[in-house]
XYZ file of C-alpha atoms in Angstrom:
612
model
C -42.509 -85.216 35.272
C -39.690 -82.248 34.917
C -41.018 -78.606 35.727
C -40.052 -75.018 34.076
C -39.799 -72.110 35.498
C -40.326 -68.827 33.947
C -38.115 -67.034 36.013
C -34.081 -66.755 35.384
C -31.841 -68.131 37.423
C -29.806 -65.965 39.936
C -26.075 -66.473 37.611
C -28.273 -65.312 34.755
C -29.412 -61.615 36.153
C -25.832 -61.453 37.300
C -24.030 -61.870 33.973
C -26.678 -59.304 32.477
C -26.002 -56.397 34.855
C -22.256 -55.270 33.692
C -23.515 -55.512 30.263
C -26.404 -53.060 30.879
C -24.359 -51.089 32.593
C -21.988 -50.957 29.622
C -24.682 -50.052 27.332
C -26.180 -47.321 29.383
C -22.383 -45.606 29.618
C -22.306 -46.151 26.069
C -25.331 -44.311 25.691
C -24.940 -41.495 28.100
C -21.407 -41.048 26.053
C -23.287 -40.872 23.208
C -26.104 -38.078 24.058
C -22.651 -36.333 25.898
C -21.034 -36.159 22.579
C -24.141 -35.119 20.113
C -25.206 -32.591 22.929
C -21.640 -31.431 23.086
C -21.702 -30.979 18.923
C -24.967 -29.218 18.841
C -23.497 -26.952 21.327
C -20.538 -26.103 18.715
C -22.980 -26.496 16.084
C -24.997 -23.669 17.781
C -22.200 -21.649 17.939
C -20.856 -21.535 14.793
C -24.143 -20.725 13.069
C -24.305 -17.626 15.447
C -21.094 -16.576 13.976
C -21.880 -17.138 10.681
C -25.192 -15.445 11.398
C -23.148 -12.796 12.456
C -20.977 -12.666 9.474
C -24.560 -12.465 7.025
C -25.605 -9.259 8.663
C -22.344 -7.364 9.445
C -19.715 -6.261 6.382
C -16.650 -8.092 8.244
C -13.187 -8.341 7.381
C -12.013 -12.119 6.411
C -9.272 -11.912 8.714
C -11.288 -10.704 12.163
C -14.764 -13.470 10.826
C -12.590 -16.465 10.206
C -10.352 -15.752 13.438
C -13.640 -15.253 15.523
C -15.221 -18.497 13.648
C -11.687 -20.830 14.748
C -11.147 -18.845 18.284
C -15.027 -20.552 19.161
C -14.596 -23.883 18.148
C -11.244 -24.087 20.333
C -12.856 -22.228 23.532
C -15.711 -24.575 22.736
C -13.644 -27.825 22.755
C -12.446 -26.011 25.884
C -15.661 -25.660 27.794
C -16.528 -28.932 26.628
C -14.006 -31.503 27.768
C -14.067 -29.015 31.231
C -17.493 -29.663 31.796
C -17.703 -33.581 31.840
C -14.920 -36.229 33.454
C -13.544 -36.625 29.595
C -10.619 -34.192 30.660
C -9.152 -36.756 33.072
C -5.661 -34.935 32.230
C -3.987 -31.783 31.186
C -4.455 -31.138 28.273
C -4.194 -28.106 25.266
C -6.559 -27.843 21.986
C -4.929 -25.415 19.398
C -5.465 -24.734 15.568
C -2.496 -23.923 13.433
C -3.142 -22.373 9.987
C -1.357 -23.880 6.853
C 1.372 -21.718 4.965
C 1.734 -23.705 1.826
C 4.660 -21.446 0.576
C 6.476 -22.877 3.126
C 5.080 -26.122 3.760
C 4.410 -25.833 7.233
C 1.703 -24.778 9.865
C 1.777 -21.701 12.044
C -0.039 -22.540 15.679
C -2.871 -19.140 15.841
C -5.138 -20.545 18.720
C -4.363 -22.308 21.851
C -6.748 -23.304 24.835
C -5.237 -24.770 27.576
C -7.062 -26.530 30.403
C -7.933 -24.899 33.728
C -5.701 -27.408 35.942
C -3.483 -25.538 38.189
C 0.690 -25.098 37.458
C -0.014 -26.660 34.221
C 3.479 -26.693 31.656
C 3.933 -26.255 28.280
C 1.956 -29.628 26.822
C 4.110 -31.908 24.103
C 1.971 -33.742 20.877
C 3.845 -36.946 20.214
C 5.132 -37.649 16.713
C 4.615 -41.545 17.304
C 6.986 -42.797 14.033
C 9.069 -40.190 14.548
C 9.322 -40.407 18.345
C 9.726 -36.524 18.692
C 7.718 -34.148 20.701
C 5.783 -31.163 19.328
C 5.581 -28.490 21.277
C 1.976 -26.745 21.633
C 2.011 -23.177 21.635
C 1.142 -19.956 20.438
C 3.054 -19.245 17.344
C 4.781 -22.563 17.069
C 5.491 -23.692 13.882
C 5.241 -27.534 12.823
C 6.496 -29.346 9.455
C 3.724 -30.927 7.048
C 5.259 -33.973 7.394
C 5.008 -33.850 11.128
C 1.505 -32.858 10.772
C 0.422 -35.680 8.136
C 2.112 -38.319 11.004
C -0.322 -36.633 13.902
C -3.471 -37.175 11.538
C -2.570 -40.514 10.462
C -1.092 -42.255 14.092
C -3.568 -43.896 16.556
C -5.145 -42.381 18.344
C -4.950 -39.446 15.875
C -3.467 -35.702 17.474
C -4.159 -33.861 14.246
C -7.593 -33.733 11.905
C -7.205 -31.744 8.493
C -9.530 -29.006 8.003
C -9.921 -28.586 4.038
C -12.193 -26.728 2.087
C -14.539 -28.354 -1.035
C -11.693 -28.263 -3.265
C -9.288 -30.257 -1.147
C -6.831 -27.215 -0.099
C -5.445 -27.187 2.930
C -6.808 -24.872 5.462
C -5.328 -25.802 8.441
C -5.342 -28.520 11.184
C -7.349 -29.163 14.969
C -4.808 -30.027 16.987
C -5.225 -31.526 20.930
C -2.100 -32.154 22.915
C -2.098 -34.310 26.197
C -0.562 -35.647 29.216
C -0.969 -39.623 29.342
C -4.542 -40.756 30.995
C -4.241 -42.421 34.645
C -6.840 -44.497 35.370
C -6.792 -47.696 36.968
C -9.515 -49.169 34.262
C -7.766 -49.524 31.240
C -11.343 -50.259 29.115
C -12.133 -46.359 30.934
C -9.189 -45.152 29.239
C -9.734 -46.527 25.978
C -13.349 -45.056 25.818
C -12.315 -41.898 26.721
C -9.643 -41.602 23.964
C -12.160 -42.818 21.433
C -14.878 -40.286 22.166
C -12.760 -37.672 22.900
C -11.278 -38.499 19.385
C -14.660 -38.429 18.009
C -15.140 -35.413 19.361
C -12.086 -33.322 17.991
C -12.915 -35.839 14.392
C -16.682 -34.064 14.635
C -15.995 -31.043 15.438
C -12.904 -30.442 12.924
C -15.355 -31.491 10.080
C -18.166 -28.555 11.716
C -15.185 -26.427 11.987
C -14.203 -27.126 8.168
C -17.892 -26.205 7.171
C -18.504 -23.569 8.761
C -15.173 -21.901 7.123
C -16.233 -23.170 4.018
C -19.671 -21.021 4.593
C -18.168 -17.852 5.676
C -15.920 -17.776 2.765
C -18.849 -17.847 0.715
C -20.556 -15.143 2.517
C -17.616 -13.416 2.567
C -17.525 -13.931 -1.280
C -21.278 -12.879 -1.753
C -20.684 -9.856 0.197
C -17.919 -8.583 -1.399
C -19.397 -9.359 -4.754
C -22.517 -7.320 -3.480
C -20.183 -4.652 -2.489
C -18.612 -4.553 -5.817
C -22.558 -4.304 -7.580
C -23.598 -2.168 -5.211
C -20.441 0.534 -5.974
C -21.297 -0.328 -9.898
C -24.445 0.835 -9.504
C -23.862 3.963 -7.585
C -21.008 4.343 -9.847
C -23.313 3.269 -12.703
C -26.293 6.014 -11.142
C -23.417 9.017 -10.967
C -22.844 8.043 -14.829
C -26.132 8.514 -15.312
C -26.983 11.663 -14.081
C -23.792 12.926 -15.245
C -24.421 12.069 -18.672
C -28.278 13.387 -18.327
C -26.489 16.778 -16.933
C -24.035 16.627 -19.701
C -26.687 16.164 -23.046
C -28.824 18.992 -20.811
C -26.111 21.069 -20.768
C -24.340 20.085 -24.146
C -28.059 20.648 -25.799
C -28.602 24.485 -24.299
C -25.135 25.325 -25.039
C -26.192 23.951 -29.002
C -29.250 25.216 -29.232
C -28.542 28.671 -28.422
C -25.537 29.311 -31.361
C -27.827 26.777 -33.327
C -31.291 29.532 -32.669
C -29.441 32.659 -34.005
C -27.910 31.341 -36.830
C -31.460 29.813 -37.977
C -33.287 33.101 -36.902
C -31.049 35.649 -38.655
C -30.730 32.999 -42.008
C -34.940 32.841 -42.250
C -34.862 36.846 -41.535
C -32.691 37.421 -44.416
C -34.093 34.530 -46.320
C -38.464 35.958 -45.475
C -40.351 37.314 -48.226
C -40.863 40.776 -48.433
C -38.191 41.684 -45.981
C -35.216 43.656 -47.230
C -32.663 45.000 -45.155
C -30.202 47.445 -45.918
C -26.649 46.204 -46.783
C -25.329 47.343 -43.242
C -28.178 45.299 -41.790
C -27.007 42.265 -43.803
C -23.740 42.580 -42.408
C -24.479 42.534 -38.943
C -26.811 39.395 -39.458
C -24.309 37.643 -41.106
C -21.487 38.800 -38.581
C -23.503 37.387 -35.765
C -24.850 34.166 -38.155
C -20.692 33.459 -38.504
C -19.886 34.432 -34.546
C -22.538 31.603 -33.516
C -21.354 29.685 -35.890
C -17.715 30.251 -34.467
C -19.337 29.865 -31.090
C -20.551 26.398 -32.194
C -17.202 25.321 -33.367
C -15.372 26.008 -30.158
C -18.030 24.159 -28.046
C -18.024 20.984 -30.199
C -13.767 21.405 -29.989
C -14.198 21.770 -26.685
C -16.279 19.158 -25.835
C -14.507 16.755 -27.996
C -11.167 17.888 -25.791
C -12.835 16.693 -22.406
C -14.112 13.463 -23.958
C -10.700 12.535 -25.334
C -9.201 14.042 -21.633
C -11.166 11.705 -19.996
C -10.936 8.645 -21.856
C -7.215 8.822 -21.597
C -6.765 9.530 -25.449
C -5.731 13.000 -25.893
C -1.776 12.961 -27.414
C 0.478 15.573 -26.334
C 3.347 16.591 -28.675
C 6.119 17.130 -26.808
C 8.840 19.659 -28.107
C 10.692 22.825 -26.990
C 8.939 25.645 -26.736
C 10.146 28.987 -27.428
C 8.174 30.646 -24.643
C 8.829 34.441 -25.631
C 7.440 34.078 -28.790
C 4.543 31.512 -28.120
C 3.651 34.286 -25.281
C 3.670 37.317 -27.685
C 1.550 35.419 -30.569
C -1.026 34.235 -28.142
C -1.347 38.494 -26.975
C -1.558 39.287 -30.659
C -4.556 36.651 -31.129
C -6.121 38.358 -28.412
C -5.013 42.401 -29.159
C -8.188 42.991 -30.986
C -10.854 41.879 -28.595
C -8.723 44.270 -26.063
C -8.448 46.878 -28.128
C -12.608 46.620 -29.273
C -12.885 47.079 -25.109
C -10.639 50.088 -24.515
C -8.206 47.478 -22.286
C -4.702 47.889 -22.171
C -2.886 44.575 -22.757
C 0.542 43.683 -20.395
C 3.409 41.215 -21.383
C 6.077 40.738 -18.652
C 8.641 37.484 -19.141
C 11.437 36.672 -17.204
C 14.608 36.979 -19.302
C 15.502 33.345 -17.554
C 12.704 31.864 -19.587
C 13.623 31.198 -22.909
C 12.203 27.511 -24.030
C 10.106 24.605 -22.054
C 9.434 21.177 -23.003
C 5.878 21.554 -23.149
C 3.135 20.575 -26.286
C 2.690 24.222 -27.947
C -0.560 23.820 -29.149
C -2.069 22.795 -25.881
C 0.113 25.394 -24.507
C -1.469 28.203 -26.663
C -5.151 26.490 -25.917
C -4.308 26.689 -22.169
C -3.144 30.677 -22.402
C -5.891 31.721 -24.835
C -8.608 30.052 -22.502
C -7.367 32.228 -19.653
C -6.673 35.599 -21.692
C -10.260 35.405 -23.222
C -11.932 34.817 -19.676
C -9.800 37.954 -18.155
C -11.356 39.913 -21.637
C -14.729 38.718 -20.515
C -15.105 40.018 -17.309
C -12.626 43.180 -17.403
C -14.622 46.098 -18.639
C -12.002 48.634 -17.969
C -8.528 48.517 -16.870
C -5.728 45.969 -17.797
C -5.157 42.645 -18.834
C -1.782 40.735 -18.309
C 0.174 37.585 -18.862
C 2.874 37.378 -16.503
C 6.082 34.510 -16.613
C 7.962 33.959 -13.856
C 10.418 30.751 -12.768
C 9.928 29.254 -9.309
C 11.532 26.479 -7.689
C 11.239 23.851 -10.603
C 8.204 25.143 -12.368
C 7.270 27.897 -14.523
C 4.627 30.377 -13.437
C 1.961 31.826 -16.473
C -0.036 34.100 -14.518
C -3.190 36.129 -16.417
C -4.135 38.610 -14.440
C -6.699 41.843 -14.681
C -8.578 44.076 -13.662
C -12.278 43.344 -13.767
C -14.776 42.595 -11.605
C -13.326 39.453 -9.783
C -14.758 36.479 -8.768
C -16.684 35.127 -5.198
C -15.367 32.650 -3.039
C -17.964 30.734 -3.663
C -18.058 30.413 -7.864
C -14.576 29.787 -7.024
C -15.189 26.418 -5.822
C -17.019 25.653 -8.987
C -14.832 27.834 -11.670
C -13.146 24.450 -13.225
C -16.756 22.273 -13.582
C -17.435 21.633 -16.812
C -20.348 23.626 -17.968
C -20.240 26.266 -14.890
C -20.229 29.625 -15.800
C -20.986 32.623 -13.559
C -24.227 34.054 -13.083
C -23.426 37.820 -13.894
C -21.728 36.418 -17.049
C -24.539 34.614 -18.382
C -26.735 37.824 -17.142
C -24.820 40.140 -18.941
C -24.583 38.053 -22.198
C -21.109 36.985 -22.051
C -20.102 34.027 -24.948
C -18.897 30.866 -23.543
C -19.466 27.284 -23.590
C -18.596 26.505 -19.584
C -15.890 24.457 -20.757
C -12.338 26.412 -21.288
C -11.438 26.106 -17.554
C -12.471 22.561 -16.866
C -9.758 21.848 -20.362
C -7.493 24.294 -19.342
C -7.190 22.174 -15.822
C -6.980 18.728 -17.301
C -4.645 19.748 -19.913
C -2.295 21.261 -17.122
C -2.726 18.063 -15.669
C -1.345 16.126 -18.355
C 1.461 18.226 -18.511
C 2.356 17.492 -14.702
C 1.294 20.879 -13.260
C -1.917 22.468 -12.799
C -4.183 25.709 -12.556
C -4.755 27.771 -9.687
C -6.864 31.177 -8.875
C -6.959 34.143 -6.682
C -9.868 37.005 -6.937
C -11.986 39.092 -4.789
C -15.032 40.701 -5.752
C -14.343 43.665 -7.353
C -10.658 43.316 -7.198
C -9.687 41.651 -10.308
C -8.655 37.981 -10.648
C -5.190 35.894 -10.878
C -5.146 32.585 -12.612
C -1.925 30.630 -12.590
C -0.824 27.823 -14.946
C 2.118 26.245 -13.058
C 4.485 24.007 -15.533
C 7.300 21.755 -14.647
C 10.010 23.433 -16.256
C 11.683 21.036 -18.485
C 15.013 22.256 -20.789
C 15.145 18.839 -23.030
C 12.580 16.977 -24.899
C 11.796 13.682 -22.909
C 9.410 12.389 -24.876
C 8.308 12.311 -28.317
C 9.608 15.409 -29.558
C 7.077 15.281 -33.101
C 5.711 18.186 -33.968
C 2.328 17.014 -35.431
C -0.247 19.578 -34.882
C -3.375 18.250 -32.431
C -6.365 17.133 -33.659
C -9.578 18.011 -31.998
C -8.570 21.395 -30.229
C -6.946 22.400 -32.727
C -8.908 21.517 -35.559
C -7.601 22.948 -38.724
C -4.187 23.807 -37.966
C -1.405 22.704 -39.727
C 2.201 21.849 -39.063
C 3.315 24.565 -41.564
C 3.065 28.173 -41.378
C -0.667 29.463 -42.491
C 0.966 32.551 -43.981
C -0.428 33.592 -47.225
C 1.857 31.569 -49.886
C 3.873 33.359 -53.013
C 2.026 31.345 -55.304
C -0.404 32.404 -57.672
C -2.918 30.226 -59.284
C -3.938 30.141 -63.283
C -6.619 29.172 -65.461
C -4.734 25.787 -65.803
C -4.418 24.308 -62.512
C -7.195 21.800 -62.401
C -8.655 20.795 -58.721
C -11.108 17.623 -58.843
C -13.080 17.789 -55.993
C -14.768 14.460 -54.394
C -17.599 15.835 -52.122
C -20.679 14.085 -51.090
C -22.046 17.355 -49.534
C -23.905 19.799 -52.034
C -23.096 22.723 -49.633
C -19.819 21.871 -48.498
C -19.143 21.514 -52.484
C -20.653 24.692 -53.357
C -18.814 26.165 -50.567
C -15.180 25.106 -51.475
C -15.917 25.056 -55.646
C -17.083 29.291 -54.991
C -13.792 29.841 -52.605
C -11.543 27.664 -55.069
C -12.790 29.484 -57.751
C -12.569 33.115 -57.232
C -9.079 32.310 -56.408
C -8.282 31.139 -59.804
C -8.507 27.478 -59.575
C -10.529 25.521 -62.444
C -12.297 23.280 -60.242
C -14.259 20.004 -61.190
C -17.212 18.529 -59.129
C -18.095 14.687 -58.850
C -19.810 13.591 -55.849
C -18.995 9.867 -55.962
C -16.296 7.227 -56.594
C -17.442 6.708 -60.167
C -17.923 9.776 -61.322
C -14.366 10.297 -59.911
C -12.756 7.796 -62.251
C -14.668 8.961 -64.994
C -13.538 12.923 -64.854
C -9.906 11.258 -64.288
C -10.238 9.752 -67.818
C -10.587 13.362 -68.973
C -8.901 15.485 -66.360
C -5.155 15.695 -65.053
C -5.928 17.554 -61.986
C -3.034 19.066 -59.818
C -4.976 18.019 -56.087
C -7.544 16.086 -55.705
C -9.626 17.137 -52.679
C -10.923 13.818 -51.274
C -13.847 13.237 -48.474
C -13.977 10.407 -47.110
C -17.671 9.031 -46.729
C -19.103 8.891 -50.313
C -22.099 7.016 -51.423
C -20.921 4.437 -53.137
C -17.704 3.778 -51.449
C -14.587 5.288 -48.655
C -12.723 7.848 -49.416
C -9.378 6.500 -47.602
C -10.125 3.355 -49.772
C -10.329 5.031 -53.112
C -7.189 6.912 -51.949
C -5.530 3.564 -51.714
C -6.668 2.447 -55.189
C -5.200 5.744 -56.693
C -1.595 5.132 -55.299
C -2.011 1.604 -57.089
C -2.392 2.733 -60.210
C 1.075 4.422 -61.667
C -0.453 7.317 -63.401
C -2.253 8.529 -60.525
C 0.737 7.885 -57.721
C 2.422 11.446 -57.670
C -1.345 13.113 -57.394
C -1.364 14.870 -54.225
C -4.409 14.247 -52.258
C -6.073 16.323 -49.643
C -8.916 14.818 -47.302
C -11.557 16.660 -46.177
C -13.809 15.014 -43.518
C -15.553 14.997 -39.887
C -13.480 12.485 -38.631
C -11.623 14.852 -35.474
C -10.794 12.188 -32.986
C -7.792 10.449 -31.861
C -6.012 8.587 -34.728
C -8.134 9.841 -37.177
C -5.237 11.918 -38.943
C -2.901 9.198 -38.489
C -5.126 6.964 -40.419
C -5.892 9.368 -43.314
C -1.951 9.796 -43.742
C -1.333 6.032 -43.760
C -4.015 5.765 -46.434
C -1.746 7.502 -48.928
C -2.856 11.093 -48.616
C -0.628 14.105 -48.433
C -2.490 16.146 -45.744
C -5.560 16.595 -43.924
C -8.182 19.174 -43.409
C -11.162 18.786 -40.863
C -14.950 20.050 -40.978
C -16.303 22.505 -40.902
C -13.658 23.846 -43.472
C -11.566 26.074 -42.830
C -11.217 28.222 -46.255
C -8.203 30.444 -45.624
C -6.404 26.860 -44.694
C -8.126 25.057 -47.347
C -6.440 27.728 -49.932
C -2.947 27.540 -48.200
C -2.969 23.204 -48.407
C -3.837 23.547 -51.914
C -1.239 26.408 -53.272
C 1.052 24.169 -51.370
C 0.181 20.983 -53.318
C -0.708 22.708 -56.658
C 2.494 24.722 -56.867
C 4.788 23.780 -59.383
C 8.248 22.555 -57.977
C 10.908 24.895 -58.940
């Protein structure tokens, strides 16, 4: 009867050994390599830790982030029998406007009188040399990553570009197994495979934080930016509603007083209330001019009107605007000009705005003494210095003086008119003219401001002599003088006014000078008095009830009888473009609110006189 035994035979445990053995390298290979990746792994999420709580440039975080994984690599294939030659690991970064690769990181094994390490272009049979700064083709690069055993791994970001490549150069393995050599090519090929996909990632990652921080850092200024808006606009309606209010209080308070019941106050009394109701109302005026100015400063909107400038004269009007405010103060006023300093290139109005803002501060705080414009040439600018003698100003307002809304204390103490404004336009207008305002002053020494002006001999620009809008609200770009003409019973003015005072106003003023003047206060009423009227101006505003002004203009100009009808509008509309866009409509000239009735009579004697 034939027996079994349990047990193997002796050729059996023999053939089993080598493969056990096999399969326990395998495995020890295999806990090397996944130890060896969480060890990069580690590392890289340190940096990118790194990157999440420190503002970093992309430059230094991506350098530090590519510098680990090749000292890592390094330390790696250093600490285990893997390295069993020389060998360099580098990363060159990808310059796609040139279609090549720029080697930034090198790390080159510890062996002793090691040389310069070659990567092997297989197809090509040429030798790549692996250094600091070396530069190697795409194509060469593309034959490293595709030969086996691969030399080059692509690291590429979620959208497929090209960041750069991993990059391991050696000397040929000696080894008398050749099975040892081939698993130590493979895993060390798995390796540099592994970690050049960690290496991709974690690039990938600190772009994004690098991203998210920057877009943080853009919110972040926003809303400081956003915050300094804020409390400048909350300082600005503070400051805009005092400086309001106060005009705004006396010209209420002195109109009930004159208006209250049983109050009646001689005729010299009436006077003075309505001197100071139309000073405050004056006072009112220049702030909202003012204040319209800085807006349109600041929003880049304010046109200048560049011509030549006859200084002399432009200096000796702007003295004469101020002579009686002197002359009310017992101050003697000074006018010194440099004969070299005929004409600049300069826009007059602003020009005039600039001067009359410094004269009228000098006024202010000069209670006895002088007050002087001086102009001077130096180097290539022109000097306007308005000097006096008054009671000067600290060091310390100084720092302030050109704030909108700042005014001194001792100025506001003693009553002084002004809206806080005049320097901070005088400054920005300089500005826009390429120059720019400076002070001297000592307490109780009088004061120095200088307007410094490029000096310019030709017109460079422009050269249109359009008057300015907001600042100079009302003017014209015709001499105000009082014209020759005369007015009779039959000139006819129809007036188109959806304001019952502003009506009353004008229709009073037109009429005591002569005019017969009609009223309608809407677009058909205005085609109706036309049926029965042949009026020599029509005075226009442009927001009626029932329809726009500029559009009814344009209707007129259609209709043949009604073409040669000169047209005046009258409106609120001050801002930028807002003339230009009444005088495209078809009207003949423009007038802003609150009207100005001296102009208002000189636009229509102009437009009402009979040609000659």
């Amino acid at each position: 009867m034939q027996q079994y035994s349990s047990l193997p035979d002796q050729n059996s445990q023999i053939d089993a050994t080598p493969k056990l053995l096999t399969t326990i390298q395998q495995l020890r290979a295999k806990l090397w390599l996944e130890s060896s990746l969480n060890q990069l792994q580690s590392r890289l999420n340190h940096y990118l830790l790194s990157a999440c709580n420190n503002v970093l440039q992309a430059e230094v975080a991506e350098s530090e982030v590519l510098q680990a994984v090749v000292n890592e690599i390094n330390s790696v294939m250093n600490s285990t029998n893997l390295a069993l030659t020389d060998y360099a690991v580098g990363i060159a970064m990808f310059q796609p406007q040139e279609n090549v690769a720029t080697v930034c990181y090198v790390s080159r094994s510890p062996s002793q009188n090691s040389q310069p390490l070659f990567v092997d272009v297989l197809t090509a049979e040429k030798k790549l040399l692996l250094r600091l700064q070396e530069v190697i083709e795409f194509k060469d690069l593309q034959q490293l990553e595709n030969q086996q055993p691969p030399s080059a791994w692509r690291l590429a970001d979620d959208s497929g570009s090209i960041m750069g490549w991993l990059i391991i150069a050696a000397a040929p393995l000696s080894c008398d197994r050749e099975s040892l050599i081939e698993s130590k090519a493979q895993l060390r090929s798995q390796l540099m495979s592994r970690s050049a996909n960690y290496c991709t990632t974690a690039l990938v990652q600190l772009r994004h934080i690098l991203s998210w921080q920057q877009q943080y850092q853009q919110l972040s200024n926003s809303n400081q930016e956003l915050e300094r808006t804020n409390q400048l606009k909350n300082q600005f309606l503070a400051n805009t509603s005092h400086e309001i209010r106060t005009p705004l209080s006396s010209i209420i308070g002195f109109t009930h007083l004159l208006l209250a019941p049983g109050y009646e106050p001689t005729i010299e009394r009436q006077r003075e209330y309505l001197n100071i109701i139309q000073s405050s109302g004056k006072h009112l005026l220049a702030l909202i001019n003012d204040i319209l100015d800085l807006s349109k400063i600041e929003a880049n909107q304010l046109e200048v009107q560049w011509e030549s400038v006859d200084v002399p004269l432009l200096c000796s009007n702007v003295l004469a605007l101020v002579k009686e405010k002197a002359a009310n103060k017992g101050l003697r006023l000074c006018l010194e000009i440099d004969p070299d300093i005929t004409s600049l290139v300069a826009d007059s109005l602003r020009l005039k705005q600039m001067l009359l803002n410094l004269l009228f501060n000098a006024l202010k705080f000069t209670s006895k003494g002088s007050v002087g414009l001086q102009v001077v040439p130096k180097g290539g600018s022109v000097h306007f210095t308005v000097w006096d003698t008054g009671s000067g100003i600290s060091q310390e307002d100084q720092t302030q003086l050109f704030e909108p809304y700042f005014q001194i204390a001792k100025a506001v103490a003693g009553g002084a008119e002004g809206t806080g404004l005049g320097l901070a336009v005088t400054r920005k207008l300089a500005q826009i003219h390429g120059g720019s305002v400076k002070v001297e002053s000592e307490v109780d020494g009088g004061s120095r401001f200088t307007l410094l002006l490029p000096l310019k001999q030709e017109v460079g620009v422009g050269g249109d002599e359009e008057a300015g809008e907001a600042g100079g609200a009302g003017e014209a770009k015709y001499s105000l003088s009082h014209l020759p003409f005369t007015p009779n019973s039959s000139v006819d003015i129809l007036l188109v006014e959806n304001d019952l005072p502003n009506a009353d106003l004008m229709q009073i003023y037109l009429q005591k000078l002569g005019y017969q003047v009609t009223w309608v206060k809407n677009a058909a009423e205005m085609w109706e008095a036309l049926t029965q009227l042949d009026p020599a101006v029509i005075l226009m505003d442009v927001y009626l009830a029932d329809g726009n002004g500029l559009n009814l203009v344009r209707q007129l100009r259609e209709h043949e009888q009604y073409q040669t009808i000169p047209v005046i509008v009258q409106t609120a509309m001050a801002m930028k473009g807002d003339r230009e866009t009444c005088l495209a409509a078809g009207v003949n000239d423009y007038i802003s609110k609150p009207i100005d009735l001296p102009l208002l009579a000189s636009l229509v004697a102009k437009y009402s006189k009979p040609p000659i």
